[in-house]
One Martini backbone bead per residue (centre of mass of N, CA, C, O) as a GRO file, in nm:
protein
  458
    1MET     BB    1   1.563  -0.171   2.280
    2VAL     BB    2   1.742  -0.438   2.351
    3LEU     BB    3   1.672  -0.744   2.470
    4ALA     BB    4   1.938  -0.684   2.674
    5GLU     BB    5   1.768  -0.419   2.782
    6LEU     BB    6   1.551  -0.573   2.924
    7LYS     BB    7   1.341  -0.615   3.152
    8PRO     BB    8   1.246  -0.913   3.298
    9LYS     BB    9   0.935  -0.874   3.262
   10GLN     BB   10   0.952  -0.835   2.941
   11VAL     BB   11   1.055  -1.104   2.909
   12ARG     BB   12   0.965  -1.368   2.668
   13LYS     BB   13   0.975  -1.672   2.643
   14VAL     BB   14   0.999  -1.798   2.298
   15GLU     BB   15   0.859  -2.099   2.096
   16THR     BB   16   0.844  -2.112   1.758
   17ARG     BB   17   0.845  -2.107   1.427
   18TYR     BB   18   0.878  -1.775   1.409
   19ARG     BB   19   0.957  -1.763   1.738
   20ARG     BB   20   1.263  -1.679   1.933
   21ILE     BB   21   1.298  -1.590   2.272
   22VAL     BB   22   1.554  -1.509   2.491
   23THR     BB   23   1.749  -1.427   2.819
   24ASP     BB   24   2.081  -1.480   2.741
   25ILE     BB   25   2.199  -1.205   2.644
   26PRO     BB   26   2.493  -1.064   2.587
   27VAL     BB   27   2.548  -0.734   2.644
   28PRO     BB   28   2.848  -0.680   2.550
   29GLU     BB   29   2.771  -0.770   2.245
   30SER     BB   30   2.534  -0.540   2.185
   31LEU     BB   31   2.598  -0.248   2.255
   32PRO     BB   32   2.835  -0.165   2.100
   33ILE     BB   33   2.687  -0.154   1.834
   34LEU     BB   34   2.485   0.082   1.895
   35GLU     BB   35   2.715   0.287   1.988
   36LYS     BB   36   2.851   0.300   1.709
   37LEU     BB   37   2.613   0.406   1.564
   38ARG     BB   38   2.561   0.660   1.736
   39ALA     BB   39   2.844   0.777   1.700
   40ASN     BB   40   2.834   0.770   1.347
   41GLU     BB   41   2.539   0.852   1.328
   42PRO     BB   42   2.252   1.003   1.319
   43ARG     BB   43   1.971   1.026   1.523
   44SER     BB   44   1.761   0.949   1.299
   45MET     BB   45   1.862   0.632   1.323
   46SER     BB   46   1.698   0.549   1.627
   47GLY     BB   47   1.388   0.485   1.574
   48GLN     BB   48   1.385   0.203   1.600
   49PRO     BB   49   1.384  -0.114   1.708
   50PRO     BB   50   1.689  -0.223   1.862
   51VAL     BB   51   1.730  -0.492   1.664
   52ILE     BB   52   2.005  -0.686   1.551
   53TRP     BB   53   2.052  -0.749   1.243
   54ASP     BB   54   2.189  -1.032   1.063
   55ARG     BB   55   1.925  -1.197   0.934
   56ALA     BB   56   1.732  -1.306   0.681
   57GLU     BB   57   1.425  -1.535   0.584
   58GLY     BB   58   1.146  -1.468   0.452
   59ILE     BB   59   0.963  -1.415   0.751
   60CYS     BB   60   1.241  -1.390   0.891
   61VAL     BB   61   1.433  -1.266   1.176
   62PHE     BB   62   1.792  -1.244   1.276
   63ASP     BB   63   2.007  -1.280   1.539
   64ARG     BB   64   2.313  -1.379   1.703
   65TRP     BB   65   2.140  -1.502   1.971
   66GLY     BB   66   1.879  -1.680   1.899
   67ASN     BB   67   1.673  -1.459   1.751
   68GLN     BB   68   1.342  -1.467   1.640
   69TRP     BB   69   1.130  -1.305   1.394
   70LEU     BB   70   0.805  -1.209   1.269
   71ASP     BB   71   0.767  -1.050   0.980
   72TRP     BB   72   0.575  -0.706   0.968
   73SER     BB   73   0.766  -0.503   0.749
   74SER     BB   74   0.954  -0.600   0.500
   75GLY     BB   75   1.152  -0.357   0.539
   76VAL     BB   76   0.984  -0.154   0.438
   77LEU     BB   77   0.814  -0.300   0.179
   78VAL     BB   78   1.037  -0.471   0.007
   79THR     BB   79   0.993  -0.804   0.078
   80ASN     BB   80   0.767  -0.954  -0.114
   81ALA     BB   81   0.956  -1.231  -0.165
   82GLY     BB   82   1.111  -1.223   0.063
   83HIS     BB   83   1.394  -1.297   0.236
   84ALA     BB   84   1.652  -1.416   0.034
   85HIS     BB   85   1.569  -1.545  -0.205
   86PRO     BB   86   1.717  -1.799  -0.401
   87ARG     BB   87   1.692  -1.657  -0.675
   88ILE     BB   88   1.783  -1.379  -0.622
   89ARG     BB   89   2.062  -1.468  -0.517
   90LYS     BB   90   2.151  -1.606  -0.760
   91ALA     BB   91   2.130  -1.373  -0.953
   92ILE     BB   92   2.346  -1.203  -0.803
   93ILE     BB   93   2.587  -1.401  -0.829
   94GLN     BB   94   2.589  -1.409  -1.144
   95GLN     BB   95   2.625  -1.108  -1.184
   96VAL     BB   96   2.902  -1.102  -1.050
   97GLU     BB   97   3.050  -1.312  -1.186
   98HIS     BB   98   3.001  -1.197  -1.485
   99GLY     BB   99   3.126  -0.868  -1.436
  100LEU     BB  100   2.859  -0.659  -1.415
  101LEU     BB  101   2.825  -0.363  -1.177
  102HIS     BB  102   2.865  -0.125  -1.407
  103ASN     BB  103   2.696   0.133  -1.680
  104TYR     BB  104   2.529   0.331  -1.656
  105CYS     BB  105   2.391   0.463  -1.967
  106PHE     BB  106   2.489   0.243  -2.106
  107PRO     BB  107   2.431  -0.029  -2.275
  108SER     BB  108   2.236  -0.314  -2.177
  109GLU     BB  109   2.078  -0.637  -2.153
  110ILE     BB  110   1.964  -0.617  -1.868
  111ARG     BB  111   1.811  -0.380  -1.900
  112ALA     BB  112   1.626  -0.433  -2.140
  113ARG     BB  113   1.486  -0.666  -2.000
  114LEU     BB  114   1.343  -0.489  -1.758
  115VAL     BB  115   1.179  -0.274  -1.913
  116GLU     BB  116   1.026  -0.481  -2.064
  117ALA     BB  117   0.885  -0.641  -1.830
  118ILE     BB  118   0.752  -0.406  -1.709
  119ALA     BB  119   0.584  -0.289  -1.965
  120GLN     BB  120   0.435  -0.572  -1.994
  121ARG     BB  121   0.293  -0.531  -1.710
  122ALA     BB  122   0.179  -0.282  -1.783
  123PRO     BB  123  -0.037  -0.052  -1.896
  124GLU     BB  124  -0.208   0.104  -2.095
  125PRO     BB  125   0.030   0.348  -2.191
  126LEU     BB  126   0.278   0.231  -1.990
  127LYS     BB  127   0.571   0.201  -2.195
  128LYS     BB  128   0.794   0.378  -2.024
  129VAL     BB  129   1.125   0.333  -1.881
  130PHE     BB  130   1.288   0.458  -1.565
  131LEU     BB  131   1.577   0.384  -1.414
  132LEU     BB  132   1.629   0.406  -1.039
  133THR     BB  133   1.674   0.404  -0.693
  134THR     BB  134   1.447   0.562  -0.561
  135GLY     BB  135   1.142   0.691  -0.473
  136ALA     BB  136   1.202   0.998  -0.459
  137GLU     BB  137   1.330   1.017  -0.738
  138THR     BB  138   1.053   0.960  -0.896
  139CYS     BB  139   0.901   1.211  -0.776
  140GLU     BB  140   1.098   1.423  -0.907
  141CYS     BB  141   1.040   1.338  -1.194
  142ALA     BB  142   0.752   1.373  -1.207
  143ILE     BB  143   0.758   1.656  -1.164
  144LYS     BB  144   0.911   1.743  -1.388
  145LEU     BB  145   0.718   1.637  -1.611
  146ALA     BB  146   0.488   1.798  -1.540
  147ARG     BB  147   0.585   2.072  -1.593
  148THR     BB  148   0.674   2.038  -1.877
  149TRP     BB  149   0.386   1.949  -1.982
  150GLY     BB  150   0.245   2.208  -1.895
  151ARG     BB  151   0.422   2.427  -2.065
  152LYS     BB  152   0.373   2.296  -2.341
  153ILE     BB  153   0.045   2.331  -2.321
  154GLY     BB  154   0.026   2.627  -2.110
  155GLY     BB  155   0.288   2.730  -2.012
  156ASN     BB  156   0.376   2.910  -1.712
  157ARG     BB  157   0.063   2.870  -1.579
  158LYS     BB  158   0.109   2.534  -1.594
  159ILE     BB  159   0.262   2.430  -1.274
  160THR     BB  160   0.086   2.297  -1.090
  161ILE     BB  161   0.101   2.079  -0.781
  162VAL     BB  162  -0.105   1.833  -0.675
  163SER     BB  163  -0.185   1.716  -0.358
  164PHE     BB  164  -0.185   1.594  -0.020
  165HIS     BB  165  -0.271   1.529   0.278
  166ASN     BB  166  -0.036   1.328   0.462
  167ALA     BB  167   0.159   1.273   0.240
  168PHE     BB  168   0.439   1.053   0.133
  169HIS     BB  169   0.747   1.108  -0.113
  170GLY     BB  170   0.983   1.185   0.063
  171ARG     BB  171   1.318   1.353   0.150
  172THR     BB  172   1.323   1.545  -0.060
  173LEU     BB  173   1.273   1.862  -0.176
  174GLY     BB  174   1.014   1.805  -0.360
  175ALA     BB  175   0.876   1.567  -0.214
  176GLN     BB  176   0.824   1.735   0.044
  177MET     BB  177   0.657   1.967  -0.085
  178ILE     BB  178   0.415   1.750  -0.177
  179GLY     BB  179   0.390   1.695   0.075
  180GLY     BB  180   0.138   1.647   0.382
  181ILE     BB  181   0.366   1.703   0.630
  182PRO     BB  182   0.466   1.989   0.794
  183ALA     BB  183   0.697   1.905   0.964
  184LEU     BB  184   0.881   1.816   0.693
  185LYS     BB  185   0.897   2.167   0.623
  186GLU     BB  186   1.054   2.336   0.834
  187TRP     BB  187   1.332   2.355   0.642
  188ILE     BB  188   1.177   2.516   0.434
  189VAL     BB  189   1.204   2.841   0.328
  190ASN     BB  190   1.092   2.787   0.027
  191LEU     BB  191   0.822   2.746  -0.069
  192ASP     BB  192   0.615   2.638  -0.322
  193LYS     BB  193   0.323   2.797  -0.442
  194ASP     BB  194   0.280   2.551  -0.687
  195MET     BB  195   0.233   2.365  -0.415
  196VAL     BB  196  -0.062   2.182  -0.349
  197GLN     BB  197  -0.290   2.091  -0.072
  198VAL     BB  198  -0.543   1.839  -0.028
  199PRO     BB  199  -0.766   1.645   0.085
  200PHE     BB  200  -0.787   1.311   0.205
  201PRO     BB  201  -1.055   1.066   0.149
  202ASP     BB  202  -1.034   0.846   0.421
  203GLY     BB  203  -1.314   0.842   0.608
  204PHE     BB  204  -1.158   0.967   0.908
  205ARG     BB  205  -0.992   1.266   0.882
  206CYS     BB  206  -1.205   1.262   0.614
  207PRO     BB  207  -1.524   1.246   0.571
  208ASP     BB  208  -1.515   1.382   0.293
  209THR     BB  209  -1.554   1.176  -0.029
  210SER     BB  210  -1.587   1.398  -0.229
  211PHE     BB  211  -1.503   1.562  -0.531
  212GLY     BB  212  -1.589   1.841  -0.428
  213LEU     BB  213  -1.375   1.894  -0.247
  214PHE     BB  214  -1.144   1.942  -0.439
  215GLU     BB  215  -1.254   2.175  -0.595
  216ARG     BB  216  -1.296   2.355  -0.335
  217SER     BB  217  -1.004   2.353  -0.245
  218LEU     BB  218  -0.882   2.499  -0.512
  219ALA     BB  219  -1.046   2.750  -0.480
  220GLU     BB  220  -0.941   2.839  -0.202
  221LEU     BB  221  -0.638   2.852  -0.344
  222GLY     BB  222  -0.656   2.983  -0.619
  223VAL     BB  223  -0.706   2.741  -0.833
  224GLU     BB  224  -0.706   2.676  -1.178
  225PRO     BB  225  -0.742   2.408  -1.372
  226ASP     BB  226  -0.537   2.538  -1.593
  227GLN     BB  227  -0.283   2.524  -1.361
  228VAL     BB  228  -0.267   2.220  -1.387
  229ALA     BB  229   0.009   1.982  -1.448
  230GLY     BB  230  -0.040   1.780  -1.173
  231VAL     BB  231  -0.152   1.506  -1.004
  232ILE     BB  232  -0.037   1.357  -0.660
  233SER     BB  233  -0.060   1.025  -0.550
  234GLU     BB  234  -0.091   0.789  -0.351
  235THR     BB  235  -0.256   0.524  -0.366
  236TYR     BB  236  -0.177   0.483  -0.071
  237GLN     BB  237  -0.138   0.617   0.229
  238GLY     BB  238   0.134   0.484   0.369
  239GLY     BB  239   0.103   0.500   0.688
  240ASN     BB  240  -0.229   0.445   0.686
  241ALA     BB  241  -0.361   0.274   0.465
  242SER     BB  242  -0.523   0.495   0.269
  243PHE     BB  243  -0.814   0.489   0.077
  244ALA     BB  244  -1.001   0.582  -0.172
  245PRO     BB  245  -1.260   0.609  -0.359
  246PRO     BB  246  -1.301   0.508  -0.654
  247GLU     BB  247  -1.494   0.733  -0.758
  248TYR     BB  248  -1.282   0.955  -0.677
  249MET     BB  249  -1.047   0.859  -0.875
  250GLN     BB  250  -1.237   0.877  -1.141
  251HIS     BB  251  -1.289   1.166  -1.134
  252LEU     BB  252  -0.995   1.247  -1.137
  253ARG     BB  253  -0.934   1.120  -1.418
  254ARG     BB  254  -1.136   1.313  -1.570
  255TRP     BB  255  -1.020   1.579  -1.481
  256CYS     BB  256  -0.749   1.563  -1.598
  257ASP     BB  257  -0.850   1.531  -1.890
  258LYS     BB  258  -1.009   1.806  -1.907
  259HIS     BB  259  -0.730   1.983  -1.797
  260GLY     BB  260  -0.424   1.853  -1.880
  261ALA     BB  261  -0.360   1.665  -1.651
  262LEU     BB  262  -0.143   1.476  -1.477
  263LEU     BB  263  -0.146   1.159  -1.340
  264ILE     BB  264  -0.012   1.051  -1.046
  265LEU     BB  265   0.130   0.757  -0.916
  266ASP     BB  266   0.246   0.625  -0.592
  267GLU     BB  267   0.372   0.280  -0.599
  268VAL     BB  268   0.596   0.208  -0.400
  269GLN     BB  269   0.422   0.034  -0.203
  270ALA     BB  270   0.183  -0.101  -0.396
  271ALA     BB  271   0.328  -0.265  -0.578
  272PHE     BB  272   0.372  -0.609  -0.651
  273GLY     BB  273   0.084  -0.698  -0.469
  274ARG     BB  274   0.040  -0.599  -0.194
  275THR     BB  275  -0.294  -0.533  -0.241
  276GLY     BB  276  -0.379  -0.788  -0.423
  277ALA     BB  277  -0.251  -0.645  -0.660
  278TYR     BB  278  -0.025  -0.548  -0.887
  279TRP     BB  279  -0.161  -0.281  -0.908
  280GLY     BB  280  -0.311  -0.046  -0.674
  281PHE     BB  281  -0.503   0.097  -0.928
  282GLU     BB  282  -0.702  -0.140  -0.976
  283HIS     BB  283  -0.919  -0.062  -0.729
  284TYR     BB  284  -1.014   0.206  -0.931
  285GLY     BB  285  -1.033   0.164  -1.241
  286ILE     BB  286  -0.736   0.291  -1.343
  287VAL     BB  287  -0.492   0.496  -1.527
  288PRO     BB  288  -0.223   0.654  -1.536
  289ASP     BB  289   0.044   0.841  -1.658
  290ILE     BB  290   0.213   0.788  -1.396
  291MET     BB  291   0.449   0.578  -1.229
  292CYS     BB  292   0.593   0.492  -0.891
  293LEU     BB  293   0.875   0.287  -0.830
  294GLY     BB  294   0.963   0.042  -0.565
  295LYS     BB  295   1.095  -0.170  -0.338
  296GLY     BB  296   0.948  -0.455  -0.458
  297ILE     BB  297   1.112  -0.475  -0.731
  298THR     BB  298   1.349  -0.669  -0.546
  299SER     BB  299   1.342  -0.753  -0.261
  300GLY     BB  300   1.639  -0.556  -0.146
  301LEU     BB  301   1.738  -0.349  -0.358
  302PRO     BB  302   1.818  -0.045  -0.531
  303LEU     BB  303   1.529   0.029  -0.699
  304SER     BB  304   1.362   0.214  -0.946
  305ALA     BB  305   1.068   0.381  -1.115
  306VAL     BB  306   0.930   0.530  -1.417
  307VAL     BB  307   0.617   0.519  -1.566
  308GLY     BB  308   0.497   0.593  -1.899
  309ARG     BB  309   0.404   0.802  -2.149
  310PRO     BB  310   0.562   0.851  -2.435
  311ASP     BB  311   0.512   1.153  -2.447
  312VAL     BB  312   0.637   1.214  -2.159
  313MET     BB  313   0.915   1.064  -2.138
  314ASP     BB  314   1.021   1.203  -2.421
  315LEU     BB  315   1.065   1.537  -2.346
  316TYR     BB  316   1.361   1.453  -2.336
  317PRO     BB  317   1.675   1.448  -2.438
  318PRO     BB  318   1.953   1.325  -2.478
  319GLY     BB  319   2.124   1.328  -2.167
  320SER     BB  320   1.902   1.498  -1.964
  321MET     BB  321   1.781   1.201  -1.841
  322THR     BB  322   1.944   1.071  -1.564
  323SER     BB  323   2.180   0.832  -1.385
  324THR     BB  324   2.419   0.687  -1.241
  325HIS     BB  325   2.254   0.400  -1.145
  326THR     BB  326   2.114   0.308  -1.372
  327GLY     BB  327   2.055  -0.010  -1.395
  328ASN     BB  328   2.206  -0.174  -1.186
  329PRO     BB  329   2.293  -0.491  -1.259
  330ILE     BB  330   2.233  -0.613  -0.992
  331CYS     BB  331   1.936  -0.497  -0.946
  332VAL     BB  332   1.839  -0.632  -1.199
  333ALA     BB  333   1.847  -0.890  -1.149
  334ALA     BB  334   1.677  -0.894  -0.901
  335ALA     BB  335   1.418  -0.781  -1.033
  336LEU     BB  336   1.386  -1.025  -1.251
  337ALA     BB  337   1.347  -1.235  -1.035
  338ASN     BB  338   1.138  -1.127  -0.886
  339LEU     BB  339   0.916  -1.124  -1.104
  340GLU     BB  340   0.920  -1.433  -1.148
  341VAL     BB  341   0.823  -1.489  -0.862
  342ILE     BB  342   0.573  -1.348  -0.833
  343ASP     BB  343   0.437  -1.522  -1.076
  344GLU     BB  344   0.517  -1.841  -1.025
  345GLU     BB  345   0.392  -1.800  -0.699
  346GLY     BB  346   0.155  -1.622  -0.666
  347LEU     BB  347   0.162  -1.338  -0.487
  348VAL     BB  348  -0.076  -1.201  -0.549
  349GLU     BB  349  -0.281  -1.423  -0.470
  350ASN     BB  350  -0.189  -1.440  -0.186
  351SER     BB  351  -0.239  -1.159  -0.081
  352ARG     BB  352  -0.557  -1.169  -0.110
  353LYS     BB  353  -0.608  -1.425   0.041
  354MET     BB  354  -0.451  -1.310   0.320
  355GLY     BB  355  -0.617  -1.045   0.339
  356GLU     BB  356  -0.887  -1.211   0.428
  357ILE     BB  357  -0.751  -1.260   0.704
  358LEU     BB  358  -0.612  -0.996   0.807
  359GLN     BB  359  -0.844  -0.780   0.795
  360PRO     BB  360  -1.052  -0.915   0.991
  361GLY     BB  361  -0.853  -0.954   1.232
  362LEU     BB  362  -0.809  -0.661   1.279
  363ARG     BB  363  -1.114  -0.582   1.324
  364ALA     BB  364  -1.131  -0.755   1.574
  365ILE     BB  365  -0.928  -0.603   1.757
  366GLN     BB  366  -1.082  -0.345   1.738
  367GLU     BB  367  -1.335  -0.462   1.878
  368ARG     BB  368  -1.178  -0.481   2.145
  369PHE     BB  369  -1.023  -0.184   2.100
  370PRO     BB  370  -1.213   0.089   2.038
  371GLN     BB  371  -1.080   0.332   2.210
  372TYR     BB  372  -0.773   0.293   2.055
  373ILE     BB  373  -0.915   0.208   1.767
  374GLY     BB  374  -1.013   0.387   1.503
  375ALA     BB  375  -0.880   0.244   1.262
  376VAL     BB  376  -0.877   0.032   0.970
  377HIS     BB  377  -0.637   0.006   0.715
  378GLY     BB  378  -0.661  -0.181   0.380
  379LYS     BB  379  -0.495  -0.420   0.177
  380GLY     BB  380  -0.423  -0.721   0.170
  381LEU     BB  381  -0.059  -0.662   0.273
  382VAL     BB  382  -0.198  -0.379   0.395
  383ALA     BB  383  -0.173  -0.201   0.718
  384SER     BB  384  -0.344   0.004   0.980
  385LEU     BB  385  -0.344   0.115   1.309
  386HIS     BB  386  -0.518   0.373   1.456
  387ILE     BB  387  -0.415   0.541   1.719
  388VAL     BB  388  -0.623   0.643   1.988
  389LYS     BB  389  -0.778   0.854   2.206
  390PRO     BB  390  -1.024   0.819   2.423
  391GLY     BB  391  -1.319   0.997   2.261
  392GLY     BB  392  -1.194   0.990   1.977
  393ILE     BB  393  -0.916   1.100   1.701
  394GLU     BB  394  -0.670   1.134   1.873
  395ALA     BB  395  -0.359   1.100   1.852
  396TYR     BB  396  -0.159   0.806   1.987
  397PRO     BB  397   0.176   0.773   1.994
  398GLU     BB  398   0.278   0.631   2.252
  399LEU     BB  399   0.082   0.371   2.234
  400ALA     BB  400   0.215   0.277   1.960
  401LYS     BB  401   0.496   0.230   2.041
  402GLN     BB  402   0.442   0.033   2.260
  403ILE     BB  403   0.313  -0.199   2.078
  404VAL     BB  404   0.550  -0.241   1.916
  405TRP     BB  405   0.768  -0.312   2.126
  406ARG     BB  406   0.610  -0.539   2.249
  407SER     BB  407   0.590  -0.723   1.986
  408VAL     BB  408   0.924  -0.719   1.968
  409GLU     BB  409   0.935  -0.880   2.255
  410LYS     BB  410   0.737  -1.136   2.135
  411GLY     BB  411   0.834  -1.165   1.814
  412LEU     BB  412   0.703  -0.919   1.627
  413MET     BB  413   0.791  -0.734   1.353
  414PHE     BB  414   0.836  -0.368   1.345
  415PHE     BB  415   0.809  -0.056   1.275
  416ALA     BB  416   0.771   0.239   1.355
  417PRO     BB  417   0.559   0.439   1.374
  418VAL     BB  418   0.314   0.603   1.159
  419GLY     BB  419   0.186   0.863   1.005
  420TYR     BB  420  -0.033   1.014   1.183
  421MET     BB  421   0.171   1.138   1.432
  422GLY     BB  422   0.281   0.841   1.461
  423ALA     BB  423   0.000   0.640   1.505
  424SER     BB  424   0.063   0.392   1.323
  425VAL     BB  425   0.041   0.047   1.287
  426LYS     BB  426   0.224  -0.121   1.071
  427ILE     BB  427   0.117  -0.393   0.795
  428ALA     BB  428   0.389  -0.591   0.631
  429PRO     BB  429   0.422  -0.861   0.495
  430PRO     BB  430   0.508  -1.090   0.319
  431LEU     BB  431   0.377  -1.248   0.031
  432VAL     BB  432   0.468  -1.557   0.152
  433ILE     BB  433   0.261  -1.572   0.349
  434GLN     BB  434   0.064  -1.768   0.583
  435GLN     BB  435  -0.179  -1.845   0.783
  436ASP     BB  436  -0.035  -1.935   1.042
  437ALA     BB  437   0.160  -1.655   1.043
  438ILE     BB  438  -0.095  -1.489   1.084
  439GLU     BB  439  -0.240  -1.590   1.324
  440GLU     BB  440  -0.006  -1.549   1.526
  441GLY     BB  441   0.035  -1.247   1.477
  442LEU     BB  442  -0.262  -1.172   1.592
  443GLN     BB  443  -0.220  -1.295   1.867
  444VAL     BB  444   0.022  -1.099   1.948
  445LEU     BB  445  -0.100  -0.824   1.910
  446GLU     BB  446  -0.318  -0.849   2.097
  447GLU     BB  447  -0.151  -0.897   2.343
  448ALA     BB  448  -0.002  -0.642   2.333
  449ILE     BB  449  -0.217  -0.435   2.355
  450GLY     BB  450  -0.342  -0.542   2.616
  451GLU     BB  451  -0.097  -0.488   2.792
  452VAL     BB  452  -0.047  -0.171   2.750
  453ILE     BB  453  -0.338  -0.093   2.848
  454GLU     BB  454  -0.308  -0.214   3.124
  455GLU     BB  455  -0.051  -0.003   3.199
  456LEU     BB  456  -0.222   0.227   3.207
  457PRO     BB  457  -0.294   0.494   3.370
  458ALA     BB  458  -0.578   0.558   3.535
   0.00000   0.00000   0.00000
């Protein structure tokens, strides 16, 4: 429902610094937009709360009819520097006016500046940067590199890619085959038998967080360590905001070193300060061999990157690992400005500090509704409420959806529930958010949860 379609009892007139909800939206103006989208797009595009975004600035989203939302989605964890940051907008405009909008793989000065900037920020030995467009594309590239590496050092036997249950790495073929969500693979007729998944040690749905579980799981799958070309994991599991224990990841790093496997960390959501550290893997005290970047790299435009060891990134000869829109100059200009904003405005530190308010606040909400919030996972400015049915840990996606929709009705923007069984309420405000907006959002979220629980059938 758009606000124009809400039942009168659901509409709450709100007027605060960050939220403004009115009750007199002209229905005829809003519905045709949705109808046009539904008529011309696949129905898969209709899963979000159907608020019609018109513009966004900082931590707020606006429609055309005077409504304003406090954004706790970051447009699916993209706008780390906030929506439409003035410096990023200026950089985009300057590049457009400069006159270079596309350059394929031909050399350009602006692309040289960005790959250098990323390499300078990346830890040793991750010093080669390959620019792409989407997060899924980076994961596909990482699979390609890992298998190429495995065959180089171990022949055709060393091709297995290990990933984790409940993992999400994108919606392309390879990314979904290494993903750990069975429902997303039902369309794939011939799954790659050498792409295997093991339990992710989140401490909630997988209580066993010992590294022994990884080794036992591989053995049960009939995989010998010398068959493994690479292990890929999201730094935190995206939908669930679940981190592995540092000791587990340190064990995994040593295991990969021992058996000649590449450790790949999908940082598409985690990088550029989201978790309160510049790189999410800093929480583990390790460095991967390859990392996949995206989302927050520009705070708005489509760009991604694979960053890795030179001996891995240089496996392919000139012209054989490229992309049509690699380093698009407009996106690169946005990325360069975004990196400067993150550094100069202290957004990594702000994420850490605001996370020290957000995370305890969410746990306090869990303490009020323990029957329905099974766990709160996250770090910095990313978190998920794992919504469950009373009496256990069975996912409760219907309630999660109601919580999101009610929050949106009250002026707090979320995207649709994600994670395990679509039952996690994901929280990810822009990294420019301040304490008052976090406290207001926590209050609204708590009210929304209380209201929908009160309305549940007895």
